[in-house]
Amino acid sequence: MQSEYSFLKDELALQEIRKHKWIESEKLGQEIGFATAAVDWVNKYGNDFTQYRNKLIQTNAAFYERRKYRRYATGIPVELEINEHSYCSIAKDISLIGFSSLISNHYPVDSSVSVTMDIKLKGSQTRSTKFQFYSQILRINDPVDDAANLCFNVFIPFTENFREFLRTHLPFARH
């Protein structure tokens, strides 16, 4: 019996499919299509993914990155604008999927976010560029006590254009 789960409506599954597409394209030395990558990913990993999501969806444990080598140990200054409120923060736990950051207010998941990052370019100690993109809050965790302030840890996914920018311009993207 076929699963009723729609991978194409799940942002995390879509990101995994895009990552699979990129990996398989690199292996083959040529670009494979999204549909081909999606079918291949669902056949190889779909069952495990749905079991994992169904088992952990009620807890925050599903969102914790367990593969530490996929994160980059760097902090990038970030400006977030959510519902006409501005926050200056540091992007932490940066991966090619997105980043987490601390903010002082709670917002619903899927709230629109304007993100501006000040990024140092590869090969330059002083030159940087401000990159702006629009996204949404993918998850927000319970408040944490950060130096006597109550803060919420939010995870914000990158857009495809910004992921490509990271792959080609950041010094930590190809280690």
Short mmCIF file of N, CA and C in Angstrom, two decimals:
data_model
loop_
_atom_site.label_atom_id
_atom_site.label_comp_id
_atom_site.label_asym_id
_atom_site.label_seq_id
_atom_site.Cartn_x
_atom_site.Cartn_y
_atom_site.Cartn_z
N MET A 1 0.84 -1.17 0.00
CA MET A 1 0.00 0.00 0.00
C MET A 1 0.89 1.25 0.00
N GLN A 2 0.57 2.20 -0.84
CA GLN A 2 1.37 3.41 -0.95
C GLN A 2 1.10 4.36 0.19
N SER A 3 2.12 5.10 0.54
CA SER A 3 2.01 6.09 1.61
C SER A 3 1.21 7.29 1.13
N GLU A 4 0.44 7.88 2.04
CA GLU A 4 -0.33 9.09 1.72
C GLU A 4 0.46 10.35 2.05
N TYR A 5 1.68 10.19 2.53
CA TYR A 5 2.50 11.33 2.94
C TYR A 5 3.01 12.07 1.71
N SER A 6 2.83 13.39 1.68
CA SER A 6 3.28 14.20 0.55
C SER A 6 4.63 14.83 0.88
N PHE A 7 5.67 14.30 0.27
CA PHE A 7 7.01 14.84 0.49
C PHE A 7 7.15 16.24 -0.09
N LEU A 8 6.41 16.52 -1.16
CA LEU A 8 6.54 17.82 -1.83
C LEU A 8 5.87 18.95 -1.06
N LYS A 9 5.13 18.63 0.00
CA LYS A 9 4.52 19.65 0.85
C LYS A 9 5.30 19.84 2.15
N ASP A 10 6.35 19.08 2.33
CA ASP A 10 7.17 19.13 3.54
C ASP A 10 8.48 19.84 3.21
N GLU A 11 8.69 21.01 3.80
CA GLU A 11 9.89 21.82 3.49
C GLU A 11 11.17 21.06 3.81
N LEU A 12 11.19 20.32 4.90
CA LEU A 12 12.39 19.56 5.25
C LEU A 12 12.68 18.47 4.22
N ALA A 13 11.62 17.79 3.75
CA ALA A 13 11.79 16.77 2.72
C ALA A 13 12.28 17.40 1.42
N LEU A 14 11.72 18.55 1.06
CA LEU A 14 12.17 19.24 -0.15
C LEU A 14 13.64 19.61 -0.07
N GLN A 15 14.07 20.05 1.09
CA GLN A 15 15.48 20.40 1.25
C GLN A 15 16.37 19.16 1.14
N GLU A 16 15.90 18.05 1.70
CA GLU A 16 16.66 16.81 1.58
C GLU A 16 16.72 16.35 0.12
N ILE A 17 15.63 16.52 -0.62
CA ILE A 17 15.60 16.14 -2.04
C ILE A 17 16.57 17.03 -2.83
N ARG A 18 16.56 18.33 -2.54
CA ARG A 18 17.50 19.24 -3.23
C ARG A 18 18.94 18.87 -2.93
N LYS A 19 19.21 18.51 -1.67
CA LYS A 19 20.56 18.09 -1.29
C LYS A 19 20.93 16.80 -2.03
N HIS A 20 19.98 15.86 -2.12
CA HIS A 20 20.20 14.60 -2.82
C HIS A 20 20.47 14.87 -4.31
N LYS A 21 19.71 15.79 -4.89
CA LYS A 21 19.90 16.17 -6.30
C LYS A 21 21.32 16.69 -6.51
N TRP A 22 21.77 17.55 -5.62
CA TRP A 22 23.11 18.12 -5.75
C TRP A 22 24.17 17.03 -5.61
N ILE A 23 24.04 16.16 -4.62
CA ILE A 23 25.02 15.09 -4.40
C ILE A 23 25.07 14.14 -5.59
N GLU A 24 23.90 13.73 -6.07
CA GLU A 24 23.87 12.80 -7.21
C GLU A 24 24.40 13.46 -8.48
N SER A 25 24.12 14.73 -8.67
CA SER A 25 24.65 15.45 -9.83
C SER A 25 26.17 15.50 -9.77
N GLU A 26 26.72 15.75 -8.57
CA GLU A 26 28.17 15.76 -8.40
C GLU A 26 28.77 14.39 -8.70
N LYS A 27 28.12 13.33 -8.24
CA LYS A 27 28.61 11.97 -8.48
C LYS A 27 28.65 11.66 -9.97
N LEU A 28 27.59 12.06 -10.69
CA LEU A 28 27.49 11.76 -12.12
C LEU A 28 28.27 12.74 -12.99
N GLY A 29 28.61 13.88 -12.44
CA GLY A 29 29.32 14.87 -13.22
C GLY A 29 28.43 15.64 -14.18
N GLN A 30 27.14 15.52 -14.00
CA GLN A 30 26.17 16.26 -14.82
C GLN A 30 24.92 16.49 -14.01
N GLU A 31 24.17 17.48 -14.40
CA GLU A 31 22.96 17.87 -13.67
C GLU A 31 21.85 16.84 -13.90
N ILE A 32 21.24 16.38 -12.79
CA ILE A 32 20.05 15.54 -12.93
C ILE A 32 18.84 16.40 -12.58
N GLY A 33 17.70 16.06 -13.08
CA GLY A 33 16.50 16.85 -12.85
C GLY A 33 15.94 16.67 -11.45
N PHE A 34 15.13 17.63 -11.04
CA PHE A 34 14.52 17.56 -9.71
C PHE A 34 13.60 16.34 -9.60
N ALA A 35 12.81 16.09 -10.64
CA ALA A 35 11.87 14.95 -10.60
C ALA A 35 12.63 13.63 -10.45
N THR A 36 13.71 13.48 -11.18
CA THR A 36 14.53 12.26 -11.08
C THR A 36 15.10 12.12 -9.67
N ALA A 37 15.61 13.22 -9.14
CA ALA A 37 16.18 13.19 -7.79
C ALA A 37 15.10 12.89 -6.76
N ALA A 38 13.91 13.47 -6.94
CA ALA A 38 12.81 13.26 -5.98
C ALA A 38 12.39 11.79 -5.96
N VAL A 39 12.21 11.20 -7.13
CA VAL A 39 11.81 9.78 -7.19
C VAL A 39 12.89 8.90 -6.57
N ASP A 40 14.15 9.17 -6.90
CA ASP A 40 15.25 8.39 -6.35
C ASP A 40 15.32 8.53 -4.83
N TRP A 41 15.18 9.77 -4.32
CA TRP A 41 15.24 10.01 -2.88
C TRP A 41 14.08 9.32 -2.15
N VAL A 42 12.87 9.44 -2.69
CA VAL A 42 11.71 8.81 -2.05
C VAL A 42 11.89 7.30 -2.02
N ASN A 43 12.37 6.71 -3.11
CA ASN A 43 12.59 5.26 -3.14
C ASN A 43 13.67 4.82 -2.15
N LYS A 44 14.73 5.61 -2.02
CA LYS A 44 15.84 5.22 -1.13
C LYS A 44 15.57 5.57 0.33
N TYR A 45 15.01 6.76 0.59
CA TYR A 45 14.96 7.28 1.95
C TYR A 45 13.56 7.63 2.45
N GLY A 46 12.56 7.55 1.60
CA GLY A 46 11.21 7.99 1.96
C GLY A 46 10.63 7.32 3.18
N ASN A 47 10.72 5.98 3.25
CA ASN A 47 10.17 5.25 4.40
C ASN A 47 10.83 5.67 5.70
N ASP A 48 12.15 5.70 5.71
CA ASP A 48 12.88 6.09 6.92
C ASP A 48 12.54 7.52 7.32
N PHE A 49 12.41 8.40 6.32
CA PHE A 49 12.11 9.80 6.60
C PHE A 49 10.74 9.94 7.25
N THR A 50 9.72 9.27 6.72
CA THR A 50 8.37 9.40 7.30
C THR A 50 8.31 8.80 8.70
N GLN A 51 8.99 7.67 8.92
CA GLN A 51 9.02 7.09 10.26
C GLN A 51 9.70 8.04 11.24
N TYR A 52 10.80 8.62 10.81
CA TYR A 52 11.54 9.57 11.64
C TYR A 52 10.68 10.78 11.96
N ARG A 53 10.03 11.34 10.94
CA ARG A 53 9.19 12.53 11.14
C ARG A 53 7.98 12.21 12.02
N ASN A 54 7.34 11.09 11.80
CA ASN A 54 6.16 10.74 12.59
C ASN A 54 6.51 10.48 14.05
N LYS A 55 7.67 9.88 14.28
CA LYS A 55 8.08 9.55 15.64
C LYS A 55 8.51 10.80 16.41
N LEU A 56 9.18 11.73 15.76
CA LEU A 56 9.77 12.86 16.47
C LEU A 56 9.06 14.19 16.24
N ILE A 57 8.01 14.21 15.46
CA ILE A 57 7.37 15.48 15.10
C ILE A 57 6.80 16.21 16.31
N GLN A 58 6.47 15.50 17.36
CA GLN A 58 5.88 16.13 18.54
C GLN A 58 6.92 16.76 19.47
N THR A 59 8.19 16.52 19.20
CA THR A 59 9.24 17.07 20.05
C THR A 59 10.18 17.93 19.21
N ASN A 60 11.00 18.70 19.88
CA ASN A 60 12.01 19.49 19.18
C ASN A 60 13.19 18.64 18.75
N ALA A 61 13.28 17.40 19.22
CA ALA A 61 14.41 16.55 18.90
C ALA A 61 14.55 16.31 17.40
N ALA A 62 13.46 16.39 16.66
CA ALA A 62 13.53 16.18 15.21
C ALA A 62 14.35 17.25 14.53
N PHE A 63 14.50 18.40 15.15
CA PHE A 63 15.18 19.51 14.51
C PHE A 63 16.64 19.65 14.90
N TYR A 64 17.09 18.91 15.88
CA TYR A 64 18.48 19.06 16.31
C TYR A 64 19.39 18.34 15.33
N GLU A 65 20.37 19.04 14.87
CA GLU A 65 21.34 18.47 13.94
C GLU A 65 22.26 17.52 14.70
N ARG A 66 22.33 16.29 14.26
CA ARG A 66 23.18 15.31 14.92
C ARG A 66 24.52 15.14 14.21
N ARG A 67 24.60 15.65 12.99
CA ARG A 67 25.83 15.52 12.22
C ARG A 67 26.60 16.82 12.34
N LYS A 68 27.42 16.93 13.37
CA LYS A 68 28.08 18.19 13.67
C LYS A 68 28.99 18.67 12.54
N TYR A 69 29.51 17.76 11.73
CA TYR A 69 30.40 18.17 10.65
C TYR A 69 29.66 18.94 9.56
N ARG A 70 28.34 18.92 9.56
CA ARG A 70 27.59 19.67 8.55
C ARG A 70 27.34 21.11 8.98
N ARG A 71 27.63 21.44 10.20
CA ARG A 71 27.46 22.82 10.67
C ARG A 71 28.78 23.56 10.57
N TYR A 72 28.69 24.84 10.47
CA TYR A 72 29.87 25.67 10.39
C TYR A 72 29.99 26.47 11.67
N ALA A 73 31.14 26.38 12.31
CA ALA A 73 31.35 27.02 13.60
C ALA A 73 31.73 28.49 13.40
N THR A 74 30.81 29.25 12.92
CA THR A 74 31.05 30.66 12.71
C THR A 74 29.77 31.42 13.01
N GLY A 75 29.92 32.66 13.37
CA GLY A 75 28.75 33.50 13.61
C GLY A 75 28.77 34.65 12.62
N ILE A 76 27.67 34.90 11.99
CA ILE A 76 27.57 35.97 11.01
C ILE A 76 26.54 36.97 11.52
N PRO A 77 26.87 38.26 11.53
CA PRO A 77 25.88 39.26 11.95
C PRO A 77 24.65 39.19 11.04
N VAL A 78 23.49 39.26 11.66
CA VAL A 78 22.24 39.16 10.90
C VAL A 78 21.24 40.16 11.45
N GLU A 79 20.50 40.76 10.55
CA GLU A 79 19.39 41.64 10.92
C GLU A 79 18.10 40.95 10.47
N LEU A 80 17.18 40.79 11.41
CA LEU A 80 15.90 40.15 11.11
C LEU A 80 14.79 41.17 11.28
N GLU A 81 13.85 41.16 10.36
CA GLU A 81 12.67 42.00 10.52
C GLU A 81 11.45 41.08 10.44
N ILE A 82 10.71 41.03 11.56
CA ILE A 82 9.54 40.17 11.68
C ILE A 82 8.38 41.03 12.17
N ASN A 83 7.31 41.07 11.42
CA ASN A 83 6.13 41.86 11.81
C ASN A 83 6.50 43.27 12.27
N GLU A 84 7.29 43.95 11.48
CA GLU A 84 7.70 45.33 11.74
C GLU A 84 8.58 45.50 12.98
N HIS A 85 9.10 44.42 13.53
CA HIS A 85 10.07 44.47 14.63
C HIS A 85 11.43 44.08 14.07
N SER A 86 12.45 44.84 14.44
CA SER A 86 13.81 44.55 13.95
C SER A 86 14.66 43.96 15.08
N TYR A 87 15.50 43.01 14.71
CA TYR A 87 16.40 42.35 15.65
C TYR A 87 17.79 42.30 15.04
N CYS A 88 18.80 42.64 15.81
CA CYS A 88 20.19 42.44 15.43
C CYS A 88 20.67 41.24 16.23
N SER A 89 21.20 40.24 15.54
CA SER A 89 21.58 39.01 16.21
C SER A 89 22.79 38.42 15.50
N ILE A 90 23.13 37.21 15.89
CA ILE A 90 24.21 36.45 15.26
C ILE A 90 23.61 35.15 14.74
N ALA A 91 23.87 34.84 13.48
CA ALA A 91 23.43 33.57 12.90
C ALA A 91 24.37 32.49 13.42
N LYS A 92 23.79 31.47 14.06
CA LYS A 92 24.58 30.37 14.60
C LYS A 92 24.09 29.07 13.98
N ASP A 93 24.86 28.03 14.18
CA ASP A 93 24.51 26.72 13.62
C ASP A 93 24.16 26.84 12.15
N ILE A 94 25.05 27.46 11.39
CA ILE A 94 24.81 27.70 9.98
C ILE A 94 25.09 26.43 9.19
N SER A 95 24.15 26.05 8.35
CA SER A 95 24.33 24.93 7.43
C SER A 95 23.85 25.41 6.07
N LEU A 96 23.89 24.54 5.08
CA LEU A 96 23.38 24.93 3.77
C LEU A 96 21.86 24.90 3.73
N ILE A 97 21.22 24.46 4.79
CA ILE A 97 19.76 24.47 4.87
C ILE A 97 19.28 25.79 5.45
N GLY A 98 19.94 26.29 6.48
CA GLY A 98 19.51 27.52 7.12
C GLY A 98 20.37 27.83 8.33
N PHE A 99 19.84 28.65 9.22
CA PHE A 99 20.59 29.05 10.41
C PHE A 99 19.62 29.24 11.57
N SER A 100 20.18 29.21 12.77
CA SER A 100 19.38 29.54 13.95
C SER A 100 19.92 30.82 14.55
N SER A 101 19.04 31.51 15.26
CA SER A 101 19.38 32.78 15.86
C SER A 101 18.46 33.01 17.06
N LEU A 102 18.89 33.86 17.97
CA LEU A 102 18.07 34.17 19.14
C LEU A 102 17.35 35.50 18.93
N ILE A 103 16.05 35.53 19.27
CA ILE A 103 15.27 36.76 19.23
C ILE A 103 14.51 36.87 20.55
N SER A 104 14.06 38.08 20.87
CA SER A 104 13.46 38.30 22.19
C SER A 104 11.95 38.07 22.24
N ASN A 105 11.29 37.95 21.11
CA ASN A 105 9.83 37.75 21.09
C ASN A 105 9.47 36.43 20.43
N HIS A 106 8.31 35.92 20.79
CA HIS A 106 7.80 34.70 20.18
C HIS A 106 6.93 35.06 18.99
N TYR A 107 7.11 34.33 17.88
CA TYR A 107 6.29 34.50 16.69
C TYR A 107 5.81 33.13 16.23
N PRO A 108 4.67 33.08 15.55
CA PRO A 108 4.20 31.79 15.05
C PRO A 108 5.12 31.24 13.96
N VAL A 109 5.15 29.93 13.85
CA VAL A 109 5.86 29.28 12.75
C VAL A 109 5.24 29.78 11.45
N ASP A 110 6.02 29.91 10.42
CA ASP A 110 5.64 30.43 9.09
C ASP A 110 5.48 31.94 9.05
N SER A 111 5.87 32.65 10.12
CA SER A 111 5.88 34.12 10.06
C SER A 111 6.92 34.56 9.05
N SER A 112 6.60 35.57 8.26
CA SER A 112 7.53 36.09 7.25
C SER A 112 8.68 36.83 7.93
N VAL A 113 9.87 36.65 7.35
CA VAL A 113 11.08 37.25 7.90
C VAL A 113 11.89 37.87 6.77
N SER A 114 12.32 39.09 6.97
CA SER A 114 13.30 39.71 6.07
C SER A 114 14.66 39.56 6.74
N VAL A 115 15.60 38.94 6.04
CA VAL A 115 16.91 38.64 6.60
C VAL A 115 17.98 39.41 5.84
N THR A 116 18.83 40.10 6.57
CA THR A 116 19.99 40.76 5.96
C THR A 116 21.23 40.25 6.68
N MET A 117 22.15 39.65 5.91
CA MET A 117 23.39 39.11 6.47
C MET A 117 24.57 39.90 5.93
N ASP A 118 25.51 40.20 6.81
CA ASP A 118 26.75 40.88 6.43
C ASP A 118 27.83 39.82 6.33
N ILE A 119 28.22 39.47 5.10
CA ILE A 119 29.08 38.32 4.88
C ILE A 119 30.42 38.74 4.30
N LYS A 120 31.49 38.20 4.91
CA LYS A 120 32.83 38.42 4.36
C LYS A 120 33.02 37.45 3.19
N LEU A 121 33.53 37.97 2.09
CA LEU A 121 33.71 37.16 0.90
C LEU A 121 35.01 36.36 0.95
N LYS A 122 35.03 35.27 0.20
CA LYS A 122 36.19 34.40 0.13
C LYS A 122 37.43 35.17 -0.32
N GLY A 123 38.55 34.97 0.37
CA GLY A 123 39.80 35.60 -0.02
C GLY A 123 39.95 37.05 0.40
N SER A 124 39.04 37.54 1.22
CA SER A 124 39.12 38.94 1.63
C SER A 124 38.97 39.04 3.14
N GLN A 125 39.88 39.76 3.77
CA GLN A 125 39.79 39.95 5.21
C GLN A 125 38.89 41.12 5.58
N THR A 126 38.74 42.07 4.65
CA THR A 126 37.99 43.29 4.97
C THR A 126 36.72 43.45 4.15
N ARG A 127 36.70 42.96 2.94
CA ARG A 127 35.56 43.18 2.05
C ARG A 127 34.39 42.29 2.45
N SER A 128 33.23 42.90 2.56
CA SER A 128 32.03 42.12 2.87
C SER A 128 30.88 42.66 2.03
N THR A 129 29.81 41.90 2.01
CA THR A 129 28.63 42.32 1.27
C THR A 129 27.40 42.04 2.11
N LYS A 130 26.42 42.89 1.98
CA LYS A 130 25.14 42.65 2.67
C LYS A 130 24.24 41.92 1.69
N PHE A 131 23.69 40.81 2.13
CA PHE A 131 22.82 40.00 1.30
C PHE A 131 21.46 39.93 1.98
N GLN A 132 20.41 40.23 1.24
CA GLN A 132 19.07 40.23 1.81
C GLN A 132 18.20 39.20 1.09
N PHE A 133 17.41 38.47 1.88
CA PHE A 133 16.44 37.54 1.31
C PHE A 133 15.24 37.46 2.24
N TYR A 134 14.17 36.90 1.73
CA TYR A 134 12.94 36.74 2.51
C TYR A 134 12.70 35.26 2.73
N SER A 135 12.29 34.93 3.94
CA SER A 135 12.04 33.54 4.30
C SER A 135 10.91 33.51 5.31
N GLN A 136 10.80 32.40 6.04
CA GLN A 136 9.82 32.31 7.10
C GLN A 136 10.43 31.52 8.25
N ILE A 137 9.85 31.67 9.42
CA ILE A 137 10.31 30.91 10.58
C ILE A 137 9.87 29.47 10.38
N LEU A 138 10.84 28.57 10.33
CA LEU A 138 10.51 27.16 10.16
C LEU A 138 10.20 26.51 11.50
N ARG A 139 10.89 26.94 12.56
CA ARG A 139 10.57 26.46 13.91
C ARG A 139 11.04 27.50 14.91
N ILE A 140 10.41 27.47 16.08
CA ILE A 140 10.81 28.33 17.18
C ILE A 140 10.76 27.48 18.45
N ASN A 141 11.86 27.46 19.18
CA ASN A 141 11.94 26.62 20.37
C ASN A 141 11.53 27.38 21.61
N ASP A 142 11.34 26.65 22.69
CA ASP A 142 11.00 27.26 23.97
C ASP A 142 12.07 28.27 24.35
N PRO A 143 11.70 29.26 25.16
CA PRO A 143 12.67 30.30 25.50
C PRO A 143 13.86 29.75 26.28
N VAL A 144 15.01 30.37 26.04
CA VAL A 144 16.23 30.04 26.77
C VAL A 144 16.70 31.29 27.49
N ASP A 145 17.37 31.11 28.60
CA ASP A 145 17.88 32.24 29.37
C ASP A 145 19.26 32.59 28.84
N ASP A 146 19.37 33.71 28.14
CA ASP A 146 20.62 34.14 27.53
C ASP A 146 21.08 35.43 28.20
N ALA A 147 21.99 35.32 29.15
CA ALA A 147 22.54 36.48 29.87
C ALA A 147 21.43 37.35 30.46
N ALA A 148 20.57 36.74 31.24
CA ALA A 148 19.47 37.41 31.96
C ALA A 148 18.34 37.90 31.05
N ASN A 149 18.39 37.58 29.77
CA ASN A 149 17.29 37.90 28.87
C ASN A 149 16.63 36.61 28.41
N LEU A 150 15.33 36.62 28.32
CA LEU A 150 14.62 35.47 27.80
C LEU A 150 14.61 35.55 26.28
N CYS A 151 15.16 34.56 25.61
CA CYS A 151 15.27 34.58 24.15
C CYS A 151 14.69 33.30 23.57
N PHE A 152 14.18 33.43 22.35
CA PHE A 152 13.64 32.29 21.61
C PHE A 152 14.61 31.95 20.49
N ASN A 153 14.91 30.66 20.36
CA ASN A 153 15.79 30.19 19.30
C ASN A 153 14.94 29.90 18.07
N VAL A 154 15.17 30.63 16.98
CA VAL A 154 14.40 30.41 15.75
C VAL A 154 15.31 29.79 14.70
N PHE A 155 14.72 28.97 13.85
CA PHE A 155 15.45 28.42 12.70
C PHE A 155 14.82 29.00 11.45
N ILE A 156 15.65 29.57 10.60
CA ILE A 156 15.19 30.21 9.37
C ILE A 156 15.90 29.56 8.19
N PRO A 157 15.15 28.96 7.26
CA PRO A 157 15.78 28.31 6.11
C PRO A 157 16.27 29.34 5.09
N PHE A 158 17.34 28.98 4.38
CA PHE A 158 17.85 29.83 3.31
C PHE A 158 17.04 29.61 2.04
N THR A 159 17.03 30.60 1.17
CA THR A 159 16.44 30.43 -0.16
C THR A 159 17.45 29.70 -1.03
N GLU A 160 17.00 29.15 -2.16
CA GLU A 160 17.91 28.46 -3.08
C GLU A 160 19.01 29.39 -3.57
N ASN A 161 18.66 30.63 -3.89
CA ASN A 161 19.66 31.59 -4.36
C ASN A 161 20.73 31.84 -3.30
N PHE A 162 20.31 31.94 -2.05
CA PHE A 162 21.29 32.19 -0.99
C PHE A 162 22.15 30.96 -0.75
N ARG A 163 21.58 29.77 -0.88
CA ARG A 163 22.38 28.54 -0.74
C ARG A 163 23.49 28.51 -1.79
N GLU A 164 23.13 28.86 -3.02
CA GLU A 164 24.12 28.89 -4.09
C GLU A 164 25.20 29.93 -3.79
N PHE A 165 24.80 31.07 -3.27
CA PHE A 165 25.75 32.11 -2.88
C PHE A 165 26.71 31.57 -1.82
N LEU A 166 26.19 30.86 -0.82
CA LEU A 166 27.04 30.28 0.23
C LEU A 166 28.03 29.29 -0.35
N ARG A 167 27.56 28.44 -1.25
CA ARG A 167 28.44 27.42 -1.83
C ARG A 167 29.62 28.04 -2.57
N THR A 168 29.41 29.17 -3.19
CA THR A 168 30.45 29.74 -4.05
C THR A 168 31.27 30.85 -3.41
N HIS A 169 30.76 31.52 -2.37
CA HIS A 169 31.44 32.70 -1.87
C HIS A 169 32.02 32.59 -0.46
N LEU A 170 31.53 31.70 0.34
CA LEU A 170 32.00 31.69 1.72
C LEU A 170 33.24 30.83 1.90
N PRO A 171 34.19 31.30 2.70
CA PRO A 171 35.42 30.54 2.90
C PRO A 171 35.20 29.20 3.60
N PHE A 172 34.12 29.06 4.39
CA PHE A 172 33.91 27.81 5.11
C PHE A 172 33.03 26.85 4.33
N ALA A 173 32.56 27.20 3.15
CA ALA A 173 31.58 26.38 2.44
C ALA A 173 32.17 25.18 1.74
N ARG A 174 33.47 25.13 1.53
CA ARG A 174 34.04 24.01 0.78
C ARG A 174 35.14 23.29 1.56
N HIS A 175 35.04 23.22 2.86
CA HIS A 175 36.08 22.54 3.67
C HIS A 175 35.86 21.07 3.64
#
